[in-house]
C-alpha cells in the first residue's frame, strides 16, 4: 500500500480538512440566515452529482463492469443510509448545535462502525489480543465521550474573546435561536449510526462494482431525488429554495464541489498510496481546526463538557485505529505466506473493510 508521496499525501489531507472546516462554518452561517438544512442537503447532492459525473465518464468509461439489479439495489441502499439519512441528520444536527460539537461527534464513526460490524458478525472482537482490547477500550471511550459531550456542558472555558471576530457572523445569527444541547448531538450520533450501516453495504458494493467514481455518481444521483423529495415535503414553499443570497449559493456549490468532488479525488489518491487508516487519523485535526476557527470568527463559546468529551472521543478514536493497525500488521504477513488456493480460516476479516472513505461523508 505504501507507494511514497508522503509530503504530497500530507498536504492533500490538510487541504481536505481545510475544505471541511469551511463547509462546517459556511453551512452553519447559511442555516443561521434561515436556509433550511433539508434544502441545503438537496442542493449539495445536485452540485455533487454534476461535479462527479464528468469524472466517472472520462476516468472509468473503459473499465466499468456490467451493472446488475443486485448491485443497483445495493447502491440504492447506500444512497439512503450513506447520503440521505446521514447528511440530513448531520445538517439538522449542525443547525441545532455548533460546528465544534458536530466535528467532535464525527470522530465516533470508527467505534460505531466497529459495533455494527461485530453485531453483523463481520468483525472479530479478539478479546485475547492487544488489538482487540484496544478496539474495545477505544469504542467505550468514544461512546462515553459522545454521551458526556451530549448531556453535560459545564462552565465556559475562560479563553477570552477573539480579536478577529467576524462581524458578518454576528449579524447572521437570529436573536431567538439557541443551540439545542440534546437534539443536535442526538441527530449527529444518529448520523454516525447511518454511516456505519452505509459502510457495511458499501463493502459489498466495492467488491462487485469497483469503480468508485461511477458508483459515487449513481449514488449522488439517487440521493438527489431522495433529498429533493424530502426537502419539498418539509419546505413546500418555493421561497425556501431561493439562492438569491450569495451565502446560500456559495454554501451549496462549495459543499457539493469542494467537499464531495475535490475531496473524493484527493482522498482516493491518498488511500491508494497510504491506505484508509492514514486518511482516518486526520479526523482529530479537523476537530481542532474547527474549534479554533469557530472561536476566532464566530465567537463560539467552548464549554468544559465539549473539551472533555472531545478529548475522550479523540483518545477512543486513536485506540480503535491503533487496534486496526495492529490487525493489519498481523493480517498482511499471514496473507503473503499463505499458498494460492489455501483456505485461510484462521485469519481475521480484512481490517480495512470498514475504513472506507467517501466524499459523501461530512467530517
Short mmCIF file of C-alpha atoms in Angstrom, two decimals:
data_model
loop_
_atom_site.label_atom_id
_atom_site.label_comp_id
_atom_site.label_asym_id
_atom_site.label_seq_id
_atom_site.Cartn_x
_atom_site.Cartn_y
_atom_site.Cartn_z
CA UNK A 1 0.00 0.00 0.00
CA UNK A 2 2.87 2.38 0.79
CA UNK A 3 3.88 3.97 -2.52
CA UNK A 4 5.70 7.11 -1.43
CA UNK A 5 4.45 10.66 -1.79
CA UNK A 6 4.43 11.25 1.95
CA UNK A 7 4.64 15.04 1.76
CA UNK A 8 2.07 15.22 -1.05
CA UNK A 9 -0.36 12.96 0.82
CA UNK A 10 0.02 15.07 3.97
CA UNK A 11 -0.63 18.29 2.03
CA UNK A 12 -3.64 16.75 0.28
CA UNK A 13 -5.20 15.64 3.57
CA UNK A 14 -4.64 19.06 5.16
CA UNK A 15 -6.38 20.61 2.13
CA UNK A 16 -9.30 18.21 2.58
CA UNK A 17 -9.60 19.09 6.27
CA UNK A 18 -9.46 22.83 5.49
CA UNK A 19 -12.23 22.29 2.96
CA UNK A 20 -14.38 20.58 5.58
CA UNK A 21 -13.64 23.37 8.07
CA UNK A 22 -15.00 25.87 5.57
CA UNK A 23 -18.05 23.70 4.92
CA UNK A 24 -18.98 23.46 8.59
CA UNK A 25 -18.60 27.21 9.15
CA UNK A 26 -20.28 28.36 5.92
CA UNK A 27 -23.15 25.85 6.15
CA UNK A 28 -23.79 26.89 9.75
CA UNK A 29 -23.91 30.56 8.73
CA UNK A 30 -26.20 29.79 5.77
CA UNK A 31 -28.65 27.97 8.03
CA UNK A 32 -28.45 30.79 10.58
CA UNK A 33 -29.74 33.14 7.87
CA UNK A 34 -32.82 30.95 7.53
CA UNK A 35 -31.77 28.38 4.92
CA UNK A 36 -33.41 25.04 5.59
CA UNK A 37 -30.97 22.18 6.25
CA UNK A 38 -33.15 19.98 4.04
CA UNK A 39 -32.76 22.39 1.13
CA UNK A 40 -29.03 22.69 1.82
CA UNK A 41 -28.61 18.91 1.56
CA UNK A 42 -30.71 18.71 -1.62
CA UNK A 43 -28.62 21.38 -3.37
CA UNK A 44 -25.41 19.75 -2.20
CA UNK A 45 -26.38 16.45 -3.83
CA UNK A 46 -27.29 18.22 -7.04
CA UNK A 47 -23.98 20.03 -7.32
CA UNK A 48 -22.07 16.93 -6.21
CA UNK A 49 -23.72 14.86 -8.95
CA UNK A 50 -22.91 17.46 -11.61
CA UNK A 51 -19.30 17.55 -10.41
CA UNK A 52 -18.69 13.81 -10.24
CA UNK A 53 -20.47 12.74 -13.45
CA UNK A 54 -17.69 14.03 -15.77
CA UNK A 55 -15.05 12.26 -13.65
CA UNK A 56 -16.97 9.00 -13.78
CA UNK A 57 -17.43 9.22 -17.54
CA UNK A 58 -13.89 10.12 -18.58
CA UNK A 59 -11.91 8.13 -15.99
CA UNK A 60 -13.89 4.88 -15.86
CA UNK A 61 -15.67 4.54 -19.19
CA UNK A 62 -13.27 1.82 -20.40
CA UNK A 63 -13.19 -0.35 -17.28
CA UNK A 64 -16.72 -0.07 -15.93
CA UNK A 65 -18.15 -3.54 -15.09
CA UNK A 66 -21.65 -4.65 -16.01
CA UNK A 67 -24.41 -3.23 -13.84
CA UNK A 68 -26.82 -5.75 -12.34
CA UNK A 69 -30.08 -5.34 -10.44
CA UNK A 70 -28.41 -6.57 -7.26
CA UNK A 71 -25.59 -4.01 -7.49
CA UNK A 72 -28.06 -1.24 -8.33
CA UNK A 73 -30.16 -2.13 -5.28
CA UNK A 74 -27.08 -2.11 -3.06
CA UNK A 75 -26.11 1.34 -4.37
CA UNK A 76 -29.70 2.46 -3.69
CA UNK A 77 -29.38 1.31 -0.07
CA UNK A 78 -26.06 3.15 0.15
CA UNK A 79 -27.70 6.33 -1.14
CA UNK A 80 -30.32 6.13 1.63
CA UNK A 81 -28.04 5.27 4.55
CA UNK A 82 -24.80 6.98 3.48
CA UNK A 83 -26.22 10.11 1.91
CA UNK A 84 -29.86 10.96 2.55
CA UNK A 85 -30.25 9.88 6.19
CA UNK A 86 -26.61 10.57 7.02
CA UNK A 87 -26.47 14.11 5.67
CA UNK A 88 -29.97 15.20 6.65
CA UNK A 89 -29.38 14.19 10.27
CA UNK A 90 -25.92 15.77 10.18
CA UNK A 91 -27.12 19.12 8.84
CA UNK A 92 -30.16 19.31 11.12
CA UNK A 93 -27.86 18.33 13.98
CA UNK A 94 -25.36 21.01 12.94
CA UNK A 95 -28.13 23.60 12.88
CA UNK A 96 -29.15 22.63 16.42
CA UNK A 97 -25.62 22.52 17.84
CA UNK A 98 -22.25 24.05 16.95
CA UNK A 99 -19.57 23.19 14.35
CA UNK A 100 -17.22 22.07 17.14
CA UNK A 101 -19.73 19.61 18.62
CA UNK A 102 -20.59 18.31 15.14
CA UNK A 103 -16.93 17.61 14.32
CA UNK A 104 -16.31 16.06 17.73
CA UNK A 105 -19.15 13.58 17.35
CA UNK A 106 -17.97 12.69 13.84
CA UNK A 107 -14.94 11.05 15.46
CA UNK A 108 -17.13 8.28 16.91
CA UNK A 109 -17.66 6.84 13.41
CA UNK A 110 -14.94 4.13 13.64
CA UNK A 111 -16.28 2.98 17.01
CA UNK A 112 -19.89 2.86 15.81
CA UNK A 113 -18.80 1.03 12.66
CA UNK A 114 -16.91 -1.50 14.79
CA UNK A 115 -20.01 -2.12 16.92
CA UNK A 116 -22.19 -2.60 13.82
CA UNK A 117 -19.64 -4.90 12.20
CA UNK A 118 -19.47 -7.07 15.33
CA UNK A 119 -23.27 -7.18 15.52
CA UNK A 120 -23.45 -8.45 11.91
CA UNK A 121 -20.55 -10.89 12.58
CA UNK A 122 -18.38 -9.13 10.02
CA UNK A 123 -15.65 -8.28 12.54
CA UNK A 124 -13.87 -10.30 15.23
CA UNK A 125 -13.59 -8.76 18.69
CA UNK A 126 -10.40 -10.59 19.66
CA UNK A 127 -10.66 -10.08 23.44
CA UNK A 128 -7.45 -12.09 23.96
CA UNK A 129 -5.33 -9.84 21.75
CA UNK A 130 -3.93 -6.36 22.31
CA UNK A 131 -5.57 -5.10 19.13
CA UNK A 132 -8.96 -6.42 20.21
CA UNK A 133 -8.67 -4.88 23.68
CA UNK A 134 -7.59 -1.57 22.11
CA UNK A 135 -10.66 -1.56 19.87
CA UNK A 136 -12.97 -2.36 22.79
CA UNK A 137 -11.41 0.31 25.03
CA UNK A 138 -11.44 2.83 22.18
CA UNK A 139 -15.11 2.12 21.48
CA UNK A 140 -16.02 2.59 25.16
CA UNK A 141 -14.12 5.90 25.27
CA UNK A 142 -15.77 7.13 22.05
CA UNK A 143 -19.27 6.27 23.21
CA UNK A 144 -18.60 7.64 26.69
CA UNK A 145 -17.16 10.85 25.29
CA UNK A 146 -20.14 11.27 22.97
CA UNK A 147 -22.60 10.81 25.85
CA UNK A 148 -20.61 13.16 28.10
CA UNK A 149 -20.47 15.82 25.39
CA UNK A 150 -24.20 15.43 24.68
CA UNK A 151 -25.56 15.62 28.22
CA UNK A 152 -23.06 17.81 30.05
CA UNK A 153 -22.00 21.31 29.08
CA UNK A 154 -20.47 22.73 32.25
CA UNK A 155 -18.94 26.18 32.60
CA UNK A 156 -17.48 28.14 29.72
CA UNK A 157 -13.74 27.72 29.21
CA UNK A 158 -12.17 31.13 30.04
CA UNK A 159 -10.12 31.64 26.88
CA UNK A 160 -11.21 35.22 26.25
CA UNK A 161 -12.65 36.73 23.09
CA UNK A 162 -11.06 36.68 19.68
CA UNK A 163 -9.79 40.00 18.29
CA UNK A 164 -10.64 38.93 14.71
CA UNK A 165 -14.31 38.16 15.36
CA UNK A 166 -16.25 38.07 12.08
CA UNK A 167 -18.95 40.75 12.36
CA UNK A 168 -20.93 39.19 9.48
CA UNK A 169 -21.37 36.02 11.55
CA UNK A 170 -22.83 38.07 14.38
CA UNK A 171 -25.36 39.66 12.03
CA UNK A 172 -26.36 36.28 10.56
CA UNK A 173 -27.42 34.74 13.90
CA UNK A 174 -31.15 35.16 14.66
CA UNK A 175 -31.70 36.59 18.13
CA UNK A 176 -34.28 33.91 19.02
CA UNK A 177 -32.17 30.90 18.03
CA UNK A 178 -30.10 28.90 20.53
CA UNK A 179 -28.28 25.58 20.04
CA UNK A 180 -30.02 22.52 21.46
CA UNK A 181 -27.67 20.60 23.74
CA UNK A 182 -29.80 17.43 23.36
CA UNK A 183 -31.42 17.36 19.90
CA UNK A 184 -28.31 18.39 18.00
CA UNK A 185 -25.93 15.77 19.47
CA UNK A 186 -28.63 13.08 19.24
CA UNK A 187 -29.06 13.67 15.50
CA UNK A 188 -25.30 13.76 15.00
CA UNK A 189 -24.96 10.38 16.73
CA UNK A 190 -27.78 9.06 14.55
CA UNK A 191 -25.82 10.32 11.55
CA UNK A 192 -22.83 8.24 12.68
CA UNK A 193 -25.03 5.13 13.00
CA UNK A 194 -26.42 5.57 9.48
CA UNK A 195 -22.85 5.97 8.21
CA UNK A 196 -21.87 2.67 9.84
CA UNK A 197 -24.75 0.95 8.05
CA UNK A 198 -23.56 2.52 4.79
CA UNK A 199 -20.03 1.19 5.26
CA UNK A 200 -21.27 -2.36 5.73
CA UNK A 201 -23.27 -2.16 2.49
CA UNK A 202 -20.55 -0.26 0.64
CA UNK A 203 -18.02 -3.01 1.45
CA UNK A 204 -20.09 -5.36 -0.71
CA UNK A 205 -20.56 -2.78 -3.47
CA UNK A 206 -16.80 -2.24 -3.68
CA UNK A 207 -16.25 -5.94 -4.34
CA UNK A 208 -18.86 -6.24 -7.07
CA UNK A 209 -18.61 -2.79 -8.69
CA UNK A 210 -15.11 -1.48 -8.09
CA UNK A 211 -15.41 1.82 -9.97
CA UNK A 212 -15.59 4.47 -7.20
CA UNK A 213 -16.37 7.47 -9.40
CA UNK A 214 -19.22 5.73 -11.22
CA UNK A 215 -20.75 4.22 -8.07
CA UNK A 216 -20.50 7.59 -6.32
CA UNK A 217 -22.12 9.38 -9.27
CA UNK A 218 -25.02 6.92 -9.29
CA UNK A 219 -25.34 7.20 -5.52
CA UNK A 220 -25.37 11.00 -5.66
CA UNK A 221 -27.98 10.99 -8.43
CA UNK A 222 -30.26 8.70 -6.43
CA UNK A 223 -29.68 10.75 -3.28
CA UNK A 224 -30.52 13.94 -5.17
CA UNK A 225 -34.01 12.59 -5.98
CA UNK A 226 -34.49 11.39 -2.40
CA UNK A 227 -33.27 14.59 -0.75
CA UNK A 228 -35.26 16.84 -3.10
CA UNK A 229 -38.41 14.84 -2.29
CA UNK A 230 -37.80 15.12 1.46
CA UNK A 231 -36.93 18.82 1.18
CA UNK A 232 -40.11 19.59 -0.78
CA UNK A 233 -42.17 17.73 1.82
CA UNK A 234 -40.55 19.77 4.60
CA UNK A 235 -40.26 23.08 2.69
CA UNK A 236 -43.05 23.22 0.06
CA UNK A 237 -42.78 27.00 -0.45
CA UNK A 238 -40.57 27.95 -3.39
CA UNK A 239 -39.22 30.92 -1.45
CA UNK A 240 -37.37 28.48 0.82
CA UNK A 241 -35.46 27.22 -2.24
CA UNK A 242 -34.22 30.64 -3.27
CA UNK A 243 -30.47 31.01 -3.83
CA UNK A 244 -30.60 34.79 -4.23
CA UNK A 245 -28.44 35.10 -1.15
CA UNK A 246 -24.77 34.88 -2.11
CA UNK A 247 -24.02 32.98 1.10
CA UNK A 248 -26.63 30.29 0.39
CA UNK A 249 -25.48 29.87 -3.22
CA UNK A 250 -21.83 29.70 -2.23
CA UNK A 251 -22.55 27.23 0.59
CA UNK A 252 -24.44 24.87 -1.75
CA UNK A 253 -21.83 24.94 -4.52
CA UNK A 254 -18.90 24.79 -2.10
CA UNK A 255 -20.19 21.75 -0.20
CA UNK A 256 -21.01 19.88 -3.40
CA UNK A 257 -17.90 20.66 -5.43
CA UNK A 258 -15.17 21.06 -2.80
CA UNK A 259 -16.39 18.65 -0.10
CA UNK A 260 -17.61 15.98 -2.50
CA UNK A 261 -15.85 16.02 -5.89
CA UNK A 262 -12.48 17.54 -4.92
CA UNK A 263 -12.30 15.81 -1.53
CA UNK A 264 -13.05 12.45 -3.11
CA UNK A 265 -10.26 12.81 -5.67
CA UNK A 266 -7.68 13.81 -3.06
CA UNK A 267 -8.72 11.13 -0.56
CA UNK A 268 -8.81 8.44 -3.24
CA UNK A 269 -5.23 9.36 -4.18
CA UNK A 270 -4.12 9.17 -0.54
CA UNK A 271 -5.92 5.87 0.07
CA UNK A 272 -4.26 4.33 -2.97
CA UNK A 273 -0.78 5.26 -1.70
CA UNK A 274 -1.12 5.31 2.07
CA UNK A 275 -4.17 3.24 2.87
CA UNK A 276 -7.51 4.16 4.51
CA UNK A 277 -6.03 4.19 8.00
CA UNK A 278 -3.78 7.12 7.06
CA UNK A 279 -6.81 9.13 5.97
CA UNK A 280 -8.73 8.32 9.16
CA UNK A 281 -6.10 9.70 11.53
CA UNK A 282 -6.68 13.23 10.24
CA UNK A 283 -10.16 13.42 11.82
CA UNK A 284 -8.91 14.89 15.14
CA UNK A 285 -7.10 17.60 13.17
CA UNK A 286 -10.44 18.74 11.79
CA UNK A 287 -11.89 18.99 15.30
CA UNK A 288 -9.03 21.23 16.47
CA UNK A 289 -9.19 23.41 13.35
CA UNK A 290 -12.97 23.88 13.55
CA UNK A 291 -12.81 24.69 17.27
CA UNK A 292 -10.17 27.38 16.68
CA UNK A 293 -11.93 28.90 13.65
CA UNK A 294 -15.35 28.83 15.33
CA UNK A 295 -13.95 30.61 18.38
CA UNK A 296 -11.99 33.13 16.31
CA UNK A 297 -14.58 34.01 13.66
CA UNK A 298 -17.96 33.01 15.09
CA UNK A 299 -17.32 33.88 18.74
CA UNK A 300 -18.40 30.34 19.67
CA UNK A 301 -18.19 29.58 23.38
CA UNK A 302 -16.19 26.49 24.30
CA UNK A 303 -17.63 24.57 27.27
CA UNK A 304 -15.80 22.23 29.62
CA UNK A 305 -18.12 19.38 28.62
CA UNK A 306 -17.22 19.90 24.97
CA UNK A 307 -13.49 19.84 25.72
CA UNK A 308 -13.60 16.76 27.98
CA UNK A 309 -15.95 14.87 25.65
CA UNK A 310 -13.81 15.73 22.62
CA UNK A 311 -10.63 14.52 24.36
CA UNK A 312 -12.30 11.21 25.26
CA UNK A 313 -13.54 10.77 21.69
CA UNK A 314 -10.12 11.50 20.18
CA UNK A 315 -8.43 9.08 22.61
CA UNK A 316 -11.01 6.45 21.75
CA UNK A 317 -10.56 7.08 18.03
CA UNK A 318 -6.82 6.56 18.32
CA UNK A 319 -7.40 3.37 20.30
CA UNK A 320 -9.66 1.92 17.60
CA UNK A 321 -7.27 2.96 14.83
CA UNK A 322 -4.28 1.52 16.70
CA UNK A 323 -6.11 -1.77 17.09
CA UNK A 324 -6.99 -1.83 13.38
CA UNK A 325 -3.38 -1.02 12.51
CA UNK A 326 -2.07 -3.89 14.66
CA UNK A 327 -4.54 -6.23 12.92
CA UNK A 328 -3.15 -5.08 9.59
CA UNK A 329 0.40 -5.85 10.72
CA UNK A 330 -0.66 -9.42 11.55
CA UNK A 331 -3.02 -9.94 8.63
CA UNK A 332 -0.77 -8.85 5.77
CA UNK A 333 2.26 -11.10 6.51
CA UNK A 334 0.00 -14.14 7.01
CA UNK A 335 -1.78 -13.36 3.76
CA UNK A 336 1.53 -13.22 1.86
CA UNK A 337 2.72 -16.51 3.40
CA UNK A 338 -0.45 -18.38 2.51
CA UNK A 339 -0.18 -20.57 -0.56
CA UNK A 340 -2.53 -19.97 -3.52
CA UNK A 341 -5.78 -21.82 -3.10
CA UNK A 342 -5.19 -22.48 0.61
CA UNK A 343 -8.09 -21.79 2.94
CA UNK A 344 -7.32 -19.03 5.41
CA UNK A 345 -9.97 -19.71 8.02
CA UNK A 346 -7.73 -18.61 10.88
CA UNK A 347 -7.24 -15.12 9.52
CA UNK A 348 -9.37 -12.23 10.73
CA UNK A 349 -11.50 -10.26 8.29
CA UNK A 350 -9.71 -7.58 6.33
CA UNK A 351 -9.25 -4.79 8.89
CA UNK A 352 -9.58 -2.18 6.17
CA UNK A 353 -13.00 -3.41 5.07
CA UNK A 354 -14.80 -0.79 7.14
CA UNK A 355 -12.30 2.03 6.82
CA UNK A 356 -13.71 3.17 3.51
CA UNK A 357 -13.59 6.91 2.99
CA UNK A 358 -16.23 8.53 0.88
CA UNK A 359 -16.75 12.08 -0.35
CA UNK A 360 -20.32 11.89 0.82
CA UNK A 361 -19.35 11.87 4.44
CA UNK A 362 -19.03 15.05 6.39
CA UNK A 363 -16.09 15.33 8.70
#
